XYZ file of C-alpha atoms in Angstrom:
376
model
C -19.271 -24.790 24.188
C -20.812 -21.910 26.116
C -20.675 -19.438 23.235
C -18.713 -16.786 25.096
C -16.779 -14.617 22.684
C -14.437 -13.586 25.436
C -12.554 -16.727 24.490
C -10.696 -15.027 21.642
C -9.216 -18.212 20.233
C -12.645 -19.786 19.668
C -14.167 -16.542 18.488
C -11.502 -15.939 15.876
C -11.891 -19.407 14.398
C -15.522 -19.180 13.381
C -15.333 -15.528 12.410
C -12.257 -16.194 10.292
C -14.066 -19.034 8.540
C -16.998 -16.729 7.850
C -14.712 -14.040 6.423
C -12.915 -16.639 4.319
C -16.168 -17.890 2.805
C -17.384 -14.333 2.188
C -14.224 -13.331 0.318
C -14.705 -16.121 -2.208
C -18.349 -15.128 -2.585
C -17.045 -11.689 -3.608
C -14.646 -13.345 -6.063
C -17.489 -15.303 -7.673
C -19.709 -12.234 -7.810
C -17.100 -10.134 -9.575
C -16.268 -12.945 -11.995
C -19.975 -13.179 -12.793
C -20.020 -9.455 -13.585
C -16.893 -9.435 -15.734
C -17.437 -12.618 -17.764
C -20.404 -14.390 -19.394
C -20.909 -16.790 -16.482
C -19.170 -18.677 -13.687
C -18.210 -22.167 -14.928
C -20.181 -24.836 -13.096
C -22.516 -22.403 -11.360
C -24.656 -21.107 -14.211
C -26.557 -24.356 -14.830
C -26.777 -24.950 -11.091
C -28.384 -21.519 -10.630
C -30.900 -22.290 -13.360
C -31.830 -25.560 -11.687
C -31.744 -24.313 -8.070
C -32.098 -20.485 -8.055
C -32.345 -20.386 -4.266
C -28.552 -20.844 -4.032
C -27.715 -17.700 -6.012
C -26.540 -16.143 -2.735
C -23.267 -18.003 -3.352
C -22.129 -15.209 -5.658
C -24.042 -12.283 -4.168
C -21.031 -10.068 -3.517
C -22.972 -7.217 -1.875
C -24.252 -9.579 0.805
C -20.728 -10.892 1.289
C -19.276 -7.393 1.727
C -21.815 -6.617 4.412
C -20.878 -9.833 6.182
C -17.370 -8.336 6.437
C -18.812 -5.161 7.929
C -20.834 -7.042 10.549
C -17.866 -9.192 11.523
C -15.691 -6.079 11.800
C -18.160 -4.408 14.177
C -18.560 -7.628 16.162
C -14.794 -7.802 16.710
C -14.605 -4.147 17.749
C -17.388 -4.729 20.272
C -15.568 -7.773 21.597
C -12.510 -5.634 22.229
C -13.997 -2.397 23.514
C -17.318 -3.111 25.219
C -16.952 -3.460 28.979
C -13.179 -3.356 28.689
C -11.479 -2.536 32.017
C -8.588 -0.740 30.308
C -10.780 1.184 27.885
C -9.274 4.586 27.150
C -8.555 7.063 24.386
C -5.039 5.735 23.824
C -6.278 2.207 23.233
C -8.933 3.470 20.827
C -6.502 5.699 18.950
C -3.943 2.934 18.658
C -6.575 0.533 17.351
C -7.826 2.962 14.698
C -4.315 3.820 13.476
C -3.423 0.120 13.331
C -6.534 -0.480 11.254
C -5.617 2.363 8.918
C -2.091 1.027 8.363
C -3.154 -2.582 7.933
C -5.588 -1.532 5.231
C -3.618 1.153 3.420
C -0.164 -0.477 3.265
C -1.464 -3.658 1.553
C -3.419 -1.507 -0.899
C -0.220 0.383 -1.710
C 1.529 -2.947 -2.404
C -1.238 -4.030 -4.779
C -1.179 -0.622 -6.478
C 2.473 -1.267 -7.272
C 1.473 -4.658 -8.683
C -1.108 -2.931 -10.864
C 1.566 -0.566 -12.205
C 3.877 -3.520 -12.903
C 1.169 -5.424 -14.795
C 0.334 -2.310 -16.778
C 3.997 -1.744 -17.713
C 4.194 -5.378 -18.838
C 1.278 -4.736 -21.187
C -1.200 -7.112 -19.570
C -3.643 -4.626 -18.073
C -6.912 -4.357 -19.958
C -9.423 -1.593 -19.313
C -12.837 -3.122 -18.716
C -16.212 -1.497 -18.098
C -15.172 -0.863 -14.491
C -12.298 1.336 -15.600
C -9.323 -0.653 -14.353
C -6.092 -0.013 -16.283
C -7.883 2.757 -18.182
C -5.200 5.328 -17.267
C -1.420 5.136 -17.102
C -0.647 4.994 -13.394
C 2.298 6.622 -11.636
C 4.100 5.906 -8.350
C 2.839 9.152 -6.828
C -0.734 8.226 -7.686
C -0.196 4.819 -6.074
C 0.822 6.499 -2.817
C -2.019 9.025 -2.826
C -4.618 6.422 -3.764
C -3.587 3.969 -1.024
C -3.101 6.353 1.893
C -5.554 9.162 1.182
C -7.980 8.831 -1.709
C -8.923 5.220 -1.135
C -9.109 5.285 2.652
C -11.087 8.496 3.029
C -12.967 8.861 -0.248
C -13.348 5.311 -1.583
C -11.437 5.928 -4.814
C -11.653 3.204 -7.468
C -8.988 4.763 -9.696
C -6.563 1.849 -9.303
C -8.778 -1.018 -8.189
C -12.487 -0.955 -8.997
C -13.577 -2.754 -5.829
C -11.687 -0.471 -3.448
C -14.727 1.758 -2.936
C -15.514 -0.351 0.109
C -12.125 0.384 1.705
C -13.465 3.761 2.768
C -16.582 2.181 4.278
C -14.587 -0.514 6.051
C -12.187 1.966 7.645
C -14.671 4.684 8.570
C -17.131 2.038 9.747
C -14.447 0.654 12.042
C -13.692 4.123 13.406
C -17.389 4.793 13.888
C -17.903 1.480 15.723
C -15.041 2.206 18.123
C -16.635 5.548 19.025
C -20.070 3.960 19.492
C -18.612 1.301 21.799
C -16.902 3.957 23.912
C -20.234 5.773 24.235
C -22.073 2.552 25.098
C -19.663 1.927 27.964
C -20.995 5.096 29.587
C -24.662 4.191 29.095
C -26.999 1.919 30.993
C -27.341 -1.408 29.118
C -31.069 -0.982 28.466
C -30.655 2.536 27.091
C -27.728 1.402 24.966
C -29.738 -1.462 23.495
C -32.617 0.830 22.597
C -30.223 3.263 20.920
C -28.607 0.468 18.898
C -31.937 -0.885 17.667
C -33.311 2.528 16.726
C -30.124 3.611 14.948
C -29.876 0.336 13.008
C -33.444 0.796 11.760
C -33.017 4.498 10.968
C -29.741 3.981 9.104
C -31.166 1.065 7.106
C -34.216 3.105 6.126
C -32.003 6.035 5.099
C -29.701 3.800 3.064
C -26.599 4.351 5.195
C -24.162 1.430 5.260
C -23.407 2.087 8.945
C -26.615 0.213 9.744
C -24.814 -3.116 9.486
C -22.026 -1.916 11.801
C -24.644 -1.048 14.423
C -26.119 -4.501 13.918
C -22.704 -6.089 14.513
C -22.652 -4.489 17.973
C -26.211 -5.688 18.647
C -25.258 -9.216 17.656
C -22.277 -9.178 19.987
C -24.536 -8.210 22.881
C -27.038 -10.936 21.990
C -24.339 -13.610 21.801
C -23.035 -12.563 25.213
C -26.510 -12.448 26.734
C -26.869 -16.138 27.604
C -28.372 -17.314 24.300
C -26.318 -20.526 24.424
C -27.879 -21.657 27.688
C -30.424 -23.439 25.475
C -28.248 -24.710 22.589
C -30.976 -26.703 20.815
C -33.408 -23.764 20.771
C -30.731 -21.268 19.718
C -29.532 -23.601 16.956
C -33.061 -24.036 15.598
C -33.535 -20.266 15.626
C -30.102 -19.728 14.100
C -30.684 -22.240 11.310
C -33.994 -20.601 10.469
C -32.409 -17.136 10.279
C -29.546 -18.454 8.144
C -31.923 -20.080 5.652
C -34.062 -16.941 5.509
C -30.962 -14.814 4.909
C -29.851 -17.057 2.037
C -33.306 -16.799 0.438
C -33.412 -13.001 0.764
C -29.914 -12.735 -0.709
C -30.745 -15.009 -3.645
C -34.004 -13.244 -4.530
C -33.214 -9.626 -3.577
C -33.810 -8.251 -7.080
C -36.992 -10.286 -7.549
C -38.307 -9.068 -4.190
C -37.841 -5.479 -5.344
C -39.850 -6.116 -8.533
C -42.763 -7.510 -6.511
C -43.127 -4.385 -4.378
C -45.652 -1.753 -5.631
C -44.251 1.467 -7.071
C -46.267 3.408 -4.503
C -43.863 2.158 -1.816
C -40.825 4.422 -1.134
C -37.865 3.412 -3.258
C -35.452 3.551 -0.312
C -35.203 1.085 1.287
C -38.056 -1.197 0.199
C -37.546 -0.976 -3.574
C -33.743 -0.908 -3.472
C -32.164 -4.318 -4.062
C -28.969 -3.753 -2.090
C -30.898 -2.857 1.059
C -32.097 -6.461 1.036
C -28.483 -7.597 0.765
C -27.892 -5.767 4.056
C -30.850 -7.563 5.611
C -29.636 -10.884 4.197
C -26.160 -10.366 5.687
C -27.660 -9.539 9.079
C -29.854 -12.644 9.021
C -27.050 -14.927 7.855
C -24.451 -13.786 10.385
C -27.041 -13.787 13.186
C -28.099 -17.294 12.224
C -24.530 -18.557 12.410
C -23.669 -16.669 15.595
C -26.719 -17.981 17.436
C -26.046 -21.623 16.636
C -23.291 -23.365 18.640
C -23.531 -26.284 16.214
C -22.971 -24.040 13.202
C -20.001 -22.474 14.946
C -18.483 -25.918 15.500
C -18.716 -26.578 11.763
C -16.971 -23.297 10.978
C -14.238 -24.098 13.491
C -13.221 -27.046 11.340
C -9.555 -26.506 10.463
C -9.589 -25.931 6.680
C -12.583 -23.602 6.937
C -11.302 -21.200 9.572
C -7.884 -21.084 7.899
C -9.596 -19.467 4.912
C -9.816 -16.291 6.966
C -6.049 -15.968 6.956
C -6.121 -14.999 3.283
C -9.508 -13.250 3.068
C -8.138 -9.708 2.756
C -5.483 -10.504 0.108
C -8.106 -12.443 -1.877
C -10.212 -9.310 -1.872
C -7.224 -7.167 -2.861
C -5.873 -9.329 -5.670
C -8.806 -10.943 -7.424
C -10.140 -7.956 -9.388
C -6.625 -7.122 -10.570
C -6.309 -10.521 -12.230
C -9.861 -10.447 -13.571
C -8.940 -7.291 -15.495
C -5.552 -8.546 -16.715
C -4.392 -12.150 -17.087
C -7.905 -13.599 -16.869
C -9.032 -11.293 -19.689
C -6.110 -12.543 -21.776
C -6.988 -16.155 -20.963
C -10.613 -15.554 -21.940
C -9.533 -14.161 -25.311
C -7.378 -17.211 -26.016
C -10.060 -19.657 -24.851
C -12.811 -17.954 -26.815
C -10.672 -17.678 -29.953
C -10.229 -21.460 -30.190
C -13.852 -22.244 -31.094
C -15.664 -18.935 -30.563
C -17.005 -20.564 -27.404
C -17.857 -18.405 -24.393
C -17.739 -21.521 -22.239
C -14.108 -22.216 -23.052
C -13.250 -18.565 -22.575
C -14.974 -18.386 -19.190
C -13.345 -21.607 -18.012
C -9.884 -20.371 -18.989
C -10.491 -17.007 -17.305
C -11.772 -18.684 -14.136
C -8.831 -21.082 -13.899
C -6.305 -18.264 -14.327
C -7.969 -15.755 -11.993
C -8.633 -18.319 -9.249
C -5.108 -19.755 -9.385
C -3.340 -16.395 -9.424
C -5.557 -15.013 -6.643
C -4.949 -18.039 -4.420
C -1.188 -18.129 -5.029
C -0.781 -14.368 -4.515
C -2.868 -14.479 -1.344
C -0.789 -17.291 0.128
C 2.442 -15.487 -0.712
C 1.064 -12.336 0.867
C -0.024 -14.154 4.051
C 3.262 -16.030 4.452
C 5.828 -13.450 3.342
C 4.355 -9.948 3.187
C 1.817 -9.782 5.993
C 4.340 -10.452 8.814
C 6.536 -7.647 7.507
C 3.600 -5.266 7.194
C 2.589 -6.101 10.767
C 6.120 -5.419 12.014
C 6.189 -2.077 10.203
C 2.789 -1.217 11.676
C 3.988 -1.968 15.209
C 7.096 0.180 14.711
C 4.978 3.119 13.590
C 2.601 2.663 16.519
C 5.506 2.569 18.974
C 6.696 5.926 17.616
C 3.259 7.521 17.806
C 1.921 6.343 21.156
C 3.430 6.583 24.628
C 4.165 3.246 26.207
C 2.622 3.245 29.654
C 4.647 1.843 32.512
C 3.161 -0.932 34.606
C 2.006 0.232 38.006
């Protein structure tokens, strides 16, 4: 394997596996927030705290951001047919493929609420009686441009994911007009400045940097790159697991942002982890294993559905499980079984039945908006 990401088939496999793993990290992190503990993981964390990154959802979200920027760079950097139409089409496609699924899940939220199974938790889900008009506005405007959490409490990142994508496209178009050395300097400086200022766009810049590194001949020495990659991956896992402890160890005289802010270390952890994987051809081969890369097929629906069930049927299951013996363990186990099963089933149904239809609708809209250029 030469590591070239111009081979889209290979590139998609390991990136899809990474996204698939990250989405379940988010699931575990949110379950950990909503319920007493994650069955099976709590005792493991106590025994081996260095693996707490498994449910560090903020790290996982930033892995999504880096992968998104990496894919944009793969499409737009040094592209011979790079033009405004291609960029505009890509951004609109992204908008539709994010907003339409959110609208579908908003309708599901309304249905669950009407059935009487929506329970308002400390994150505010199901706290208001939703309407169809609100579902439309939330999915296509409020969520995409302002990060509204009115319907779904984890949809704040939808705004960052979409605007980060748009931003990355623009940066790639600019980089195509710059000398490589100047472009690299700009990317490094902006990543550092944005991280220091606490702007999430830092990880999108890093995704572009990583793409350039991967395409810069790093795989010519696979053993060396794998050793380096493994070291970065391990370091990233450690930083992610101990981000809050790291913050407590830093003197109060140090500026709060970014050195005494725990989530800024989640950004660093995500950068280290994705870089570690991307630099190692051996790690990529592991992620290209069939069952792993197929996880990416359902990563977005897992993200969309899981918090809905955590605030509805899982809450009901927890109440029943806890009521049996006033045991938080039984309640957590029941909630986990219900939320995991419903999330997985819904995600598979979405990927098999709904996603193809959403893609067809997206292509129809794009064909109406953009002029189809004739072949010369």
